[in-house]
DNA sequence: GTTAGCACTCACGTGTGATGAGTGCTAATA
DNA sequence: TATTAGCACTCATCACACGTGAGTGCTAAC
């Protein structure tokens, strides 16, 4: 028994209908709604075959059929047509994205928002792993007698700073010297390299300065490196799930929301996903509480190096074609925005 | 008919029991659980009186009594005993707060987290209105040929920066001069003053520089001022509501979460609340969807000037005494942390 | 003034039966 | 031989009835 033309046609119709309605579809409904050209009886026969082959299931004898995860997988691999976005949708995405194109993190957060709005599902966006982000610039700036600002700028355009308290007072020249010295030591190093470096010995000649650095600056420097390395995960539209019949059961909704709240686990899971557009269906997900969900994610790149991810999570019954297109269009936009000549800081050219 | 000793005793017992169980309490249950010293019949009489006075309601004839909002108000005003925190709880709050005492916003966000953990309700924390925050320092720093970082430091210790693209190239001295000039113009001004100022004329003498400032710097400066003014609202523990029987109904849970998602409305509502510890019960709240909730909030102060708010939202059935104590203890801690001699930047002294 | 007793109320859980969408099988049809 | 009409059967769902029990209000006794 093989998947002939007609079986595929029936399967496709069942998937379409179930994705739209969330109700098991029966043979009669199918003939009424879709002009397939055969009687319910024929469809029933095909359905029985498809069930035997593992593409359909039966909640109970007298109910209609439901596509299995295997069916969704087949659909995604073979049957799915990318659903082009409308002009309006495209415009909405580009314009909204650009309107908020200030800081990397803000942009990413906003992308998640746009995604959840369009898909009406829960969207997430992960800032890049920044191991490969290169330090460009470190500077210590005087604020007042006992306060100094530590500023670090990286190639990805990420700026980080912290104000620190210097107990013993300081000279402005000292700060300048330190700024130069730090920049010299760290410039061109990736964050993950920087974090492992130990540059204290460089100042051994000057006891005073060494103490200043050791006690006041280094801990903050390291901490800031770590902060910059950190991946941020933004979620948006979690309450969209209440519109889905899958989550009309409170305990399911709760489980879903609790899963989203475990940001560490979510981040770990997302990091492990492949490059480009990745679709995982139900049981293909590793996290236990995700096994009745599907994820559609795609990677975006900053200057071709740093890799972040953005995507959607929802029940296995989702509009794979449409959502895949949206996610892809969105990452294309992010990629373009982040790889203007000269890197992220070029945003001015977009205006 | 007045609220004699015995009526208050009965009312208190009913409130305690209902807060603990969320079930209407009957006269028998009351005598069994609490050693009040009178028979169920007597209590029934008192209950009938209390109901007539508006302190109790009846879901239906054959059910027990439920405290009305009027009863909670009486309880909060008269009967409630502040429940001292345990040593362990106090320690947990102080230590967790201090461990994260880096940046104002992070600390506030973390405070919301602690609060939701302890109360097992949804907590929120609002960063201060920063109209009164005073600019200390503005600086433009060279990064590379076409990129400049704009940094603004305010008295509250908030540091904000943006990288900007300068099309025409620049001299380092120009930046230094601009930094000094900006600092001179804005130093000592509050953010809300700064945002209304127009300092362009100061550079009229130098056409080149004026263009640089006008086209590249000013828009960002203003935008950054606005960003710094913005109030941030952090929420934590929204999924705690799933443990409450009040939200076992999906549509209620949904309404609650949707309400929380309307951050603008939430922020507006919170801003309008009074100083110090404020408790609003049910109908006393202005937002429609909050009318079956109670809020307990308190203000914290930074350097005695900027005012932020932190608090808890949950069903009217909540442990007012305990939560009020927690909220108060937490704001006390924030106040102390934010008013060390020299302001927020003094955090080093805490370590 | 307090309490025991009793009739009454009503949400809740359980059981029953009707309904209808759907199936699988068989036999007739093209 | 593939398709379809017909029919008996299944089973979730809904409405309704009924028993149960926690709780009330009233009255009369203490």
XYZ file of C-alpha atoms (C1' of nucleotides) in Angstrom:
762
model
C 0.000 0.000 0.000
C 1.528 3.277 -1.036
C 0.660 6.928 -0.745
C -0.973 7.478 -4.109
C -2.220 10.773 -5.436
C -5.670 10.362 -3.977
C -4.471 9.462 -0.513
C -2.291 12.548 -0.446
C -5.216 14.656 -1.574
C -7.389 13.258 1.214
C -4.641 13.665 3.775
C -4.002 17.226 2.720
C -7.691 18.039 3.015
C -7.896 16.474 6.461
C -4.862 18.419 7.649
C -6.205 21.687 6.250
C -9.560 21.185 7.844
C -8.221 20.082 11.196
C -5.724 22.941 11.336
C -8.579 25.338 10.694
C -11.197 23.868 13.010
C -9.434 21.736 15.631
C -12.279 19.237 15.234
C -11.821 15.655 14.085
C -12.873 15.530 10.450
C -15.338 12.982 9.144
C -15.753 11.661 5.634
C -19.018 13.484 5.008
C -17.754 16.860 6.179
C -14.795 16.414 3.905
C -16.881 15.844 0.775
C -19.162 18.706 1.642
C -16.391 21.222 2.260
C -13.852 20.171 -0.307
C -14.742 19.195 -3.815
C -12.666 16.057 -3.908
C -14.747 14.158 -6.455
C -15.421 10.922 -4.598
C -18.085 9.806 -2.188
C -17.738 9.657 1.563
C -17.471 5.893 1.343
C -14.394 6.061 -0.842
C -12.849 8.583 1.480
C -13.597 6.303 4.390
C -11.667 3.559 2.687
C -8.734 5.864 2.083
C -8.944 7.085 5.634
C -8.776 3.549 6.934
C -5.669 2.973 4.813
C -4.073 6.213 5.981
C -4.781 5.263 9.533
C -3.160 1.899 9.075
C -0.127 3.657 7.639
C 0.085 5.854 10.703
C -0.940 9.177 9.227
C -4.256 9.448 10.977
C -5.695 8.653 14.350
C -9.048 8.204 15.851
C -9.925 9.703 19.211
C -12.711 7.095 19.450
C -14.594 4.854 17.039
C -17.399 7.169 16.191
C -15.281 10.261 15.770
C -13.606 11.717 12.717
C -9.914 11.494 11.940
C -7.055 13.575 13.281
C -3.688 13.938 11.555
C -0.845 12.264 13.412
C 2.530 13.895 13.956
C 3.797 11.703 11.144
C 1.211 13.350 8.915
C 2.341 16.828 9.893
C 5.906 15.814 9.208
C 4.941 14.556 5.754
C 2.970 17.717 5.209
C 5.876 19.946 6.192
C 8.357 17.981 4.114
C 6.319 17.374 0.992
C 2.879 18.893 0.823
C 3.263 22.297 2.440
C 3.161 25.326 0.206
C 4.827 28.436 1.520
C 2.095 30.943 1.867
C 3.389 34.265 0.581
C 2.800 37.170 2.908
C 0.532 39.894 1.733
C 2.042 43.225 0.827
C 0.420 44.715 3.916
C 1.983 42.116 6.180
C 5.392 42.602 4.651
C 5.155 46.334 5.026
C 3.997 46.004 8.603
C 6.974 43.834 9.436
C 9.620 45.988 7.779
C 8.293 49.278 8.990
C 7.670 48.163 12.546
C 11.068 46.561 12.727
C 12.843 49.628 11.472
C 10.905 51.994 13.668
C 12.481 50.293 16.595
C 15.905 49.741 15.255
C 17.911 51.256 18.016
C 19.569 48.761 20.185
C 20.124 45.141 19.304
C 18.170 43.811 22.265
C 15.255 46.148 21.769
C 15.023 45.239 18.117
C 15.012 41.550 18.898
C 12.406 41.990 21.577
C 10.283 43.916 19.153
C 10.685 41.227 16.514
C 9.162 38.737 18.940
C 6.266 41.077 19.444
C 5.617 41.452 15.730
C 5.835 37.721 15.268
C 3.309 36.950 17.949
C 0.947 39.580 16.593
C 1.004 38.167 13.094
C 0.881 34.497 13.977
C -1.433 34.893 16.957
C 0.730 32.414 18.780
C 3.472 32.692 21.340
C 6.662 34.005 19.837
C 10.163 34.143 21.218
C 13.383 35.759 20.207
C 16.815 34.962 21.444
C 19.713 37.366 21.295
C 22.867 35.882 19.792
C 25.428 33.833 21.585
C 28.120 36.387 21.853
C 31.185 34.236 22.332
C 32.425 35.523 19.013
C 31.626 39.148 19.671
C 34.844 41.130 19.569
C 35.762 43.863 21.980
C 36.435 47.141 20.314
C 36.889 49.593 23.053
C 37.071 49.933 26.813
C 36.956 53.192 28.624
C 36.865 54.503 32.145
C 35.213 57.862 32.536
C 35.172 60.184 35.512
C 31.762 61.133 36.865
C 32.502 62.584 40.240
C 35.072 62.305 42.951
C 34.305 58.738 43.812
C 32.386 57.507 40.822
C 33.667 56.188 37.552
C 31.816 54.738 34.597
C 33.178 51.664 32.934
C 32.158 51.422 29.318
C 32.703 48.539 26.936
C 31.816 48.618 23.272
C 31.832 45.525 21.118
C 31.794 45.048 17.380
C 28.195 43.932 17.325
C 27.376 47.413 18.542
C 26.560 46.293 22.011
C 27.471 48.884 24.562
C 27.623 48.006 28.171
C 28.454 50.102 31.122
C 28.422 50.158 34.841
C 29.134 52.864 37.302
C 31.637 51.960 39.954
C 32.679 53.409 43.216
C 36.319 54.152 43.737
C 37.082 54.470 47.415
C 40.463 56.022 47.284
C 39.887 58.820 44.807
C 41.660 58.968 41.477
C 43.360 61.132 38.916
C 41.801 61.672 35.551
C 45.055 60.782 33.859
C 45.024 57.467 35.646
C 41.668 56.673 34.097
C 42.900 57.636 30.661
C 45.909 55.474 31.097
C 43.816 52.583 32.288
C 41.375 53.032 29.422
C 44.196 52.811 26.949
C 45.759 49.920 28.723
C 42.516 47.937 28.898
C 41.674 48.676 25.308
C 45.152 47.602 24.289
C 44.840 44.348 26.209
C 41.317 43.425 25.175
C 40.808 44.950 21.776
C 40.203 42.314 19.130
C 39.593 39.633 21.711
C 36.283 37.839 21.785
C 34.238 38.077 24.926
C 34.847 34.477 25.798
C 38.576 34.969 25.395
C 38.464 38.151 27.417
C 36.719 36.497 30.279
C 39.497 33.981 30.665
C 42.314 36.503 30.491
C 44.222 37.679 33.492
C 45.901 40.975 32.845
C 46.645 41.984 36.384
C 50.349 41.348 36.027
C 50.614 44.164 33.500
C 50.242 46.684 36.260
C 52.568 45.080 38.717
C 54.995 47.962 38.453
C 52.571 50.359 40.059
C 51.247 49.158 43.369
C 48.696 51.922 43.785
C 47.189 51.431 40.406
C 47.255 47.709 40.782
C 45.160 47.938 43.886
C 42.718 50.258 42.198
C 42.360 47.893 39.303
C 42.286 44.760 41.337
C 39.778 45.914 43.897
C 37.530 48.232 41.979
C 37.727 47.700 38.290
C 38.422 44.081 37.500
C 35.426 42.568 39.236
C 33.142 44.899 37.314
C 34.950 44.352 34.090
C 34.527 40.606 34.357
C 30.961 40.929 35.435
C 30.218 43.170 32.502
C 31.863 40.749 30.094
C 29.609 38.082 31.486
C 26.553 40.267 31.123
C 27.451 40.940 27.532
C 27.864 37.245 26.845
C 24.485 36.430 28.249
C 21.773 35.309 25.948
C 18.485 37.059 26.455
C 15.244 35.322 25.684
C 12.195 37.421 24.973
C 8.714 35.987 24.908
C 5.629 37.605 23.559
C 1.989 36.758 23.126
C 1.745 34.001 25.673
C -1.862 34.843 26.341
C -2.696 34.142 22.711
C -2.959 30.488 23.637
C -6.229 31.163 25.392
C -7.831 31.538 21.999
C -6.897 27.983 21.092
C -9.205 25.106 21.980
C -6.119 23.028 22.771
C -5.651 25.164 25.865
C -9.221 25.481 27.003
C -8.213 23.012 29.680
C -6.713 25.029 32.495
C -4.103 22.470 33.393
C -2.773 22.466 29.853
C -2.646 26.238 29.722
C -0.842 26.217 33.007
C 1.667 23.664 31.865
C 2.340 25.659 28.755
C 2.890 28.881 30.637
C 5.061 27.196 33.211
C 7.181 25.742 30.461
C 7.652 29.201 28.960
C 8.687 30.495 32.347
C 11.586 28.100 32.570
C 13.782 30.384 30.548
C 16.951 28.431 31.130
C 15.514 25.232 29.758
C 13.942 27.108 26.864
C 17.211 28.806 26.020
C 19.151 25.554 26.159
C 16.648 23.880 23.924
C 16.641 26.685 21.397
C 20.410 26.960 21.230
C 20.634 23.353 20.166
C 18.408 23.837 17.151
C 19.756 23.845 13.625
C 20.605 26.725 11.352
C 18.061 28.328 9.077
C 14.423 27.413 9.221
C 13.789 24.538 11.594
C 10.474 22.919 12.275
C 10.007 20.407 15.050
C 6.740 18.653 15.573
C 5.420 17.264 18.829
C 7.482 14.321 19.940
C 10.482 15.590 18.016
C 10.961 18.175 20.750
C 13.225 17.181 23.591
C 11.574 19.022 26.445
C 8.863 16.869 27.953
C 6.261 19.598 28.229
C 6.806 20.564 24.611
C 5.850 17.198 23.231
C 2.407 18.338 22.219
C 3.723 21.518 20.672
C 5.409 22.417 17.440
C 8.183 24.934 17.061
C 9.127 26.875 14.002
C 12.377 28.747 14.381
C 14.911 30.412 12.174
C 18.334 31.860 12.784
C 19.385 35.396 12.095
C 22.931 36.575 11.781
C 24.740 39.682 12.801
C 27.571 40.560 10.503
C 27.440 36.970 9.374
C 28.925 35.841 12.650
C 26.720 36.014 15.700
C 23.737 33.746 15.524
C 20.427 34.411 17.184
C 17.091 32.667 16.905
C 13.532 33.718 16.554
C 10.445 31.616 16.328
C 7.005 30.523 17.295
C 5.619 27.870 19.590
C 2.110 26.507 19.498
C 0.071 23.329 19.302
C 1.063 20.800 16.631
C -2.040 21.971 14.823
C -0.675 25.155 13.333
C -0.453 26.864 9.975
C 3.003 25.605 9.142
C 3.109 27.125 5.680
C 2.085 30.573 6.702
C 4.150 30.724 9.860
C 7.270 29.399 8.172
C 6.965 32.206 5.639
C 6.516 34.836 8.321
C 9.455 33.607 10.367
C 11.624 33.490 7.313
C 10.634 36.924 6.129
C 11.304 38.319 9.555
C 14.767 36.805 9.822
C 15.580 38.028 6.332
C 14.724 41.485 7.499
C 16.826 41.118 10.615
C 19.738 39.823 8.586
C 19.579 42.756 6.250
C 19.308 45.208 9.064
C 22.232 43.723 10.920
C 24.629 43.398 8.022
C 24.638 46.829 6.531
C 28.146 47.873 5.567
C 29.897 48.738 8.772
C 27.710 46.628 10.982
C 24.743 47.359 13.160
C 25.687 50.932 13.811
C 24.765 51.813 10.298
C 21.156 52.077 11.169
C 21.222 55.759 10.321
C 21.370 54.844 6.671
C 18.038 53.199 6.943
C 16.246 56.327 7.944
C -27.306 47.035 65.729
C -23.624 47.574 66.248
C -20.456 45.588 65.716
C -19.960 44.203 69.174
C -17.029 42.133 70.328
C -18.643 38.857 69.393
C -19.612 39.939 65.914
C -16.057 41.038 65.248
C -14.779 37.734 66.559
C -17.104 35.828 64.247
C -16.257 38.057 61.302
C -12.560 37.666 61.894
C -12.916 33.897 62.048
C -14.916 33.842 58.829
C -12.364 35.992 57.047
C -9.469 33.858 58.286
C -11.150 30.683 57.236
C -12.250 31.949 53.867
C -8.845 33.419 53.091
C -7.321 30.057 53.875
C -9.802 27.790 52.118
C -11.662 29.851 49.519
C -14.805 27.949 50.523
C -17.906 29.596 51.945
C -17.813 28.986 55.691
C -20.798 27.580 57.537
C -21.708 27.948 61.161
C -20.886 24.362 62.041
C -17.471 24.402 60.427
C -16.697 27.561 62.298
C -17.451 26.089 65.718
C -15.534 22.952 64.919
C -12.400 24.727 63.695
C -12.311 27.740 65.972
C -13.044 27.566 69.665
C -15.403 30.503 69.787
C -17.474 29.356 72.723
C -20.993 29.520 71.288
C -23.125 27.111 69.364
C -23.660 27.108 65.625
C -27.112 28.548 66.148
C -25.756 31.603 67.894
C -23.217 32.062 65.174
C -25.977 31.771 62.627
C -27.766 34.627 64.307
C -24.640 36.747 64.300
C -24.026 35.818 60.702
C -27.499 36.946 59.758
C -26.831 40.261 61.488
C -23.456 40.658 59.792
C -25.044 39.929 56.472
C -27.691 42.539 57.057
C -24.921 45.010 57.881
C -23.217 44.237 54.599
C -20.177 42.389 55.866
C -21.133 38.975 54.597
C -22.739 37.536 51.521
C -24.357 34.358 50.534
C -23.626 32.710 47.197
C -26.949 30.901 47.606
C -29.294 30.027 50.436
C -27.820 26.729 51.382
C -24.202 27.822 51.244
C -21.953 29.256 53.910
C -20.995 32.899 54.201
C -18.366 34.838 52.296
C -16.796 38.081 53.477
C -17.816 41.099 51.419
C -15.379 43.748 50.255
C -16.688 45.900 53.073
C -15.575 43.173 55.460
C -12.092 43.084 53.987
C -11.919 46.859 54.275
C -12.898 46.658 57.929
C -10.405 43.882 58.426
C -7.597 45.857 56.825
C -8.437 49.022 58.740
C -9.185 47.591 62.149
C -8.711 43.902 62.666
C -5.614 43.048 60.675
C -2.468 42.272 62.564
C 0.774 42.780 60.708
C 2.343 39.411 60.506
C 6.038 39.741 61.257
C 8.293 38.067 58.760
C 10.387 35.202 59.958
C 14.100 35.712 60.266
C 14.583 33.399 57.313
C 12.276 35.432 55.134
C 13.948 38.680 56.099
C 17.353 37.260 55.368
C 16.193 35.908 52.044
C 14.883 39.310 51.027
C 17.929 41.307 52.064
C 20.476 38.922 50.711
C 18.750 38.327 47.409
C 18.188 42.012 46.919
C 21.795 42.870 47.607
C 23.165 40.104 45.465
C 21.602 41.806 42.527
C 22.260 45.361 43.398
C 23.894 46.507 40.234
C 21.690 48.602 38.125
C 18.554 50.302 39.294
C 16.295 48.562 36.801
C 17.734 45.142 37.471
C 17.328 45.581 41.186
C 13.711 46.624 40.794
C 13.000 43.735 38.491
C 14.553 41.393 40.980
C 12.502 42.860 43.800
C 9.359 41.931 41.881
C 10.657 38.414 41.569
C 11.356 38.076 45.271
C 7.948 39.472 46.090
C 6.118 37.031 43.880
C 8.100 34.137 45.283
C 7.273 34.985 48.871
C 3.637 35.890 48.384
C 2.924 33.278 45.740
C 0.951 35.891 43.886
C 1.652 38.132 40.947
C 4.036 40.917 41.834
C 4.985 44.038 39.971
C 7.591 46.701 40.337
C 7.680 50.058 38.715
C 10.802 52.085 38.213
C 10.527 55.688 39.383
C 9.064 58.556 37.468
C 12.258 60.272 36.537
C 11.029 63.793 35.884
C 13.094 64.894 38.834
C 16.190 62.961 37.902
C 19.008 65.410 37.334
C 21.514 65.174 34.531
C 25.030 64.976 35.732
C 27.076 64.391 32.706
C 26.883 64.053 28.945
C 29.675 62.760 26.820
C 30.344 61.896 23.219
C 32.992 59.280 22.715
C 34.730 58.206 19.555
C 34.433 54.554 18.610
C 35.532 54.433 15.028
C 35.658 56.675 12.029
C 31.930 57.005 11.698
C 30.611 55.854 15.022
C 30.213 57.812 18.183
C 28.759 56.808 21.507
C 26.486 59.216 23.272
C 26.506 58.696 27.007
C 24.302 60.353 29.579
C 24.674 59.866 33.310
C 22.056 61.058 35.750
C 22.128 61.556 39.494
C 20.032 58.480 40.162
C 22.924 56.531 38.691
C 21.100 55.728 35.524
C 23.451 55.539 32.607
C 22.131 55.563 29.136
C 23.916 55.406 25.880
C 23.390 54.984 22.232
C 25.789 54.567 19.416
C 25.283 56.938 16.572
C 26.506 57.133 13.080
C 28.185 60.321 11.979
C 28.187 60.508 8.229
C 30.651 63.261 7.708
C 33.503 62.136 9.889
C 34.635 64.086 12.903
C 37.559 65.271 14.972
C 38.106 63.978 18.427
C 38.468 67.511 19.739
C 35.061 68.348 18.338
C 33.546 65.579 20.404
C 35.327 66.779 23.496
C 34.109 70.245 22.907
C 30.575 69.050 22.330
C 30.700 66.887 25.425
C 31.702 69.884 27.504
C 29.158 72.083 25.844
C 26.317 69.628 26.348
C 27.284 68.952 29.897
C 27.448 72.667 30.533
C 23.987 73.177 29.070
C 22.239 70.247 30.667
C 24.049 69.652 33.912
C 21.761 70.184 36.878
C 18.661 70.154 34.726
C 16.005 67.555 35.318
C 15.171 65.219 32.482
C 11.799 66.817 31.934
C 13.415 70.236 31.749
C 16.094 68.940 29.426
C 13.593 67.504 27.034
C 11.984 70.884 26.549
C 15.224 72.779 26.060
C 16.452 73.914 22.715
C 20.139 74.549 22.782
C 20.825 74.602 19.088
C 21.388 78.338 19.024
C 24.465 77.923 21.190
C 26.326 76.542 18.224
C 25.121 79.002 15.681
C 28.560 80.431 15.297
C 29.887 77.253 13.779
C 27.890 76.047 10.799
C 29.688 72.735 10.442
C 29.264 71.796 14.025
C 25.711 72.970 14.020
C 24.871 70.579 11.259
C 26.614 67.751 13.009
C 24.679 68.460 16.142
C 21.384 69.141 14.483
C 21.389 66.138 12.200
C 23.196 63.505 14.150
C 23.301 64.237 17.805
C 20.194 66.081 18.889
C 17.632 63.519 17.753
C 19.456 60.860 19.705
C 19.941 63.056 22.691
C 16.240 63.758 22.887
C 15.359 60.180 22.290
C 17.691 59.092 25.044
C 16.229 61.622 27.443
C 12.848 60.158 26.683
C 14.111 56.651 27.239
C 15.523 57.669 30.572
C 12.237 59.245 31.598
C 10.289 56.150 30.769
C 8.786 54.170 33.541
C 9.416 50.461 33.326
C 6.954 48.017 34.721
C 8.146 44.557 35.647
C 5.798 41.703 36.356
C 6.614 38.444 37.964
C 4.814 35.295 38.980
C 1.776 35.650 36.785
C 1.432 31.917 36.554
C 1.039 31.714 40.326
C -2.629 32.477 39.822
C -3.181 28.993 38.491
C -2.810 27.704 42.019
C -5.771 29.766 43.147
C -9.290 28.371 42.890
C -10.469 31.854 41.878
C -8.747 31.326 38.554
C -9.656 27.725 37.910
C -12.073 29.150 35.390
C -10.138 29.663 32.185
C -11.923 32.840 31.198
C -11.044 34.459 34.489
C -7.430 33.446 34.210
C -7.377 34.799 30.721
C -8.885 38.090 31.747
C -6.377 38.441 34.528
C -3.415 37.773 32.264
C -4.748 40.077 29.588
C -5.107 42.802 32.138
C -1.505 42.358 33.202
C -0.449 42.569 29.599
C -1.904 46.031 29.194
C 1.180 47.609 30.659
C 0.179 51.153 29.829
C -3.082 50.922 31.696
C -1.363 49.176 34.582
C 1.320 51.829 34.788
C -1.219 54.653 34.705
C -3.225 53.021 37.425
C -0.229 52.425 39.626
C 1.157 55.924 39.229
C -2.040 57.352 40.629
C -1.795 55.419 43.849
C -0.898 57.059 47.117
C 2.389 57.204 48.950
C 3.470 54.557 51.388
C 1.525 51.376 51.865
C -1.710 51.405 49.926
C -4.310 48.679 49.880
C -7.201 48.714 47.464
C -9.891 46.100 47.585
C -12.040 44.946 44.702
C -14.379 47.674 43.624
C -12.041 50.328 44.976
C -9.837 49.723 41.952
C -10.508 51.872 38.943
C -9.645 49.447 36.180
C -12.683 47.396 35.285
C -10.885 44.061 35.100
C -9.322 44.658 38.491
C -12.590 44.926 40.329
C -12.363 41.412 41.685
C -8.759 41.850 42.714
C -6.968 43.500 45.566
C -3.729 45.399 45.283
C -1.178 46.020 47.958
C 1.479 48.493 46.934
C 4.102 50.618 48.577
C 6.389 53.350 47.345
C 10.135 53.347 47.521
C 12.333 56.363 47.196
C 15.646 57.021 45.603
C 17.629 59.674 47.359
C 14.365 60.774 48.866
C 13.248 62.182 45.544
C 12.343 59.713 42.842
C 9.367 57.595 43.669
C 8.795 54.073 42.447
C 6.204 51.501 43.382
C 6.207 47.839 44.122
C 3.358 45.581 45.005
C 1.198 42.561 44.664
C -2.031 41.818 42.866
C -4.340 38.910 43.592
C -7.900 37.978 44.394
C -9.646 39.955 47.138
C -9.198 36.850 49.221
C -5.559 37.338 50.176
C -3.417 37.382 53.282
C -3.485 41.111 53.742
C -1.529 41.111 56.994
C 1.295 38.995 55.769
C 1.597 40.565 52.365
C 1.484 44.102 53.704
C 4.406 43.223 55.959
C 6.382 41.727 53.129
C 5.780 44.661 50.810
C 6.741 47.072 53.534
C 9.854 45.212 54.482
C 10.897 45.057 50.868
C 10.433 48.778 50.275
C 12.310 49.532 53.481
C 15.176 47.551 52.086
C 15.012 49.322 48.750
C 14.904 52.701 50.463
C 17.964 51.886 52.487
C 19.819 50.582 49.487
C 18.999 53.626 47.403
C 19.792 56.274 49.944
C 23.258 55.391 51.068
C 25.421 58.476 51.378
C 26.299 59.568 47.876
C 23.375 57.883 46.218
C 22.951 54.667 44.389
C 26.501 54.449 43.225
C 27.538 53.683 46.725
C 26.623 50.097 46.355
C 30.248 49.104 46.775
C 29.981 49.910 50.432
C 27.426 47.200 50.840
C 29.749 44.479 49.822
C -29.841 35.420 75.655
C -28.501 30.885 73.998
C -29.204 26.550 71.953
C -31.501 22.276 70.214
C -34.433 20.643 66.707
C -36.381 20.515 62.320
C -38.022 21.674 57.818
C -36.289 23.649 53.836
C -32.845 25.013 50.109
C -29.786 24.163 46.621
C -25.109 23.001 44.503
C -23.068 18.893 43.183
C -22.447 14.266 41.601
C -24.361 10.258 39.448
C -27.160 7.779 36.295
C -30.162 7.366 32.291
C -31.734 8.043 27.796
C -32.018 10.546 23.410
C -29.284 12.571 19.681
C -26.269 12.655 15.939
C -21.846 12.583 13.735
C -19.153 9.243 12.415
C -17.444 4.492 11.274
C -17.028 -0.277 8.983
C -18.979 -3.701 6.311
C -21.695 -5.593 2.526
C -23.868 -5.560 -1.643
C -25.137 -3.133 -5.723
C -23.496 -0.338 -9.536
C -20.611 1.698 -13.382
C -12.471 -3.994 -10.525
C -13.069 0.334 -8.404
C -16.661 3.103 -6.528
C -20.717 4.046 -4.062
C -25.202 3.411 -1.582
C -27.195 1.462 2.381
C -27.336 0.070 6.987
C -26.168 -1.428 11.565
C -23.303 -0.036 15.138
C -20.415 3.071 18.259
C -19.835 6.532 21.425
C -19.205 11.469 22.979
C -22.303 14.902 24.347
C -26.220 16.958 26.302
C -30.348 17.373 28.996
C -32.818 15.858 32.682
C -34.030 13.600 37.028
C -32.794 12.247 41.474
C -30.338 11.450 45.810
C -26.987 13.485 48.986
C -25.325 16.607 52.261
C -23.793 21.017 53.926
C -25.924 24.816 55.189
C -29.698 28.037 56.481
C -33.776 30.175 59.105
C -37.247 29.678 62.293
C -39.378 28.123 66.533
C -39.551 26.495 70.916
C -37.199 24.936 74.902
C -33.579 25.791 78.204
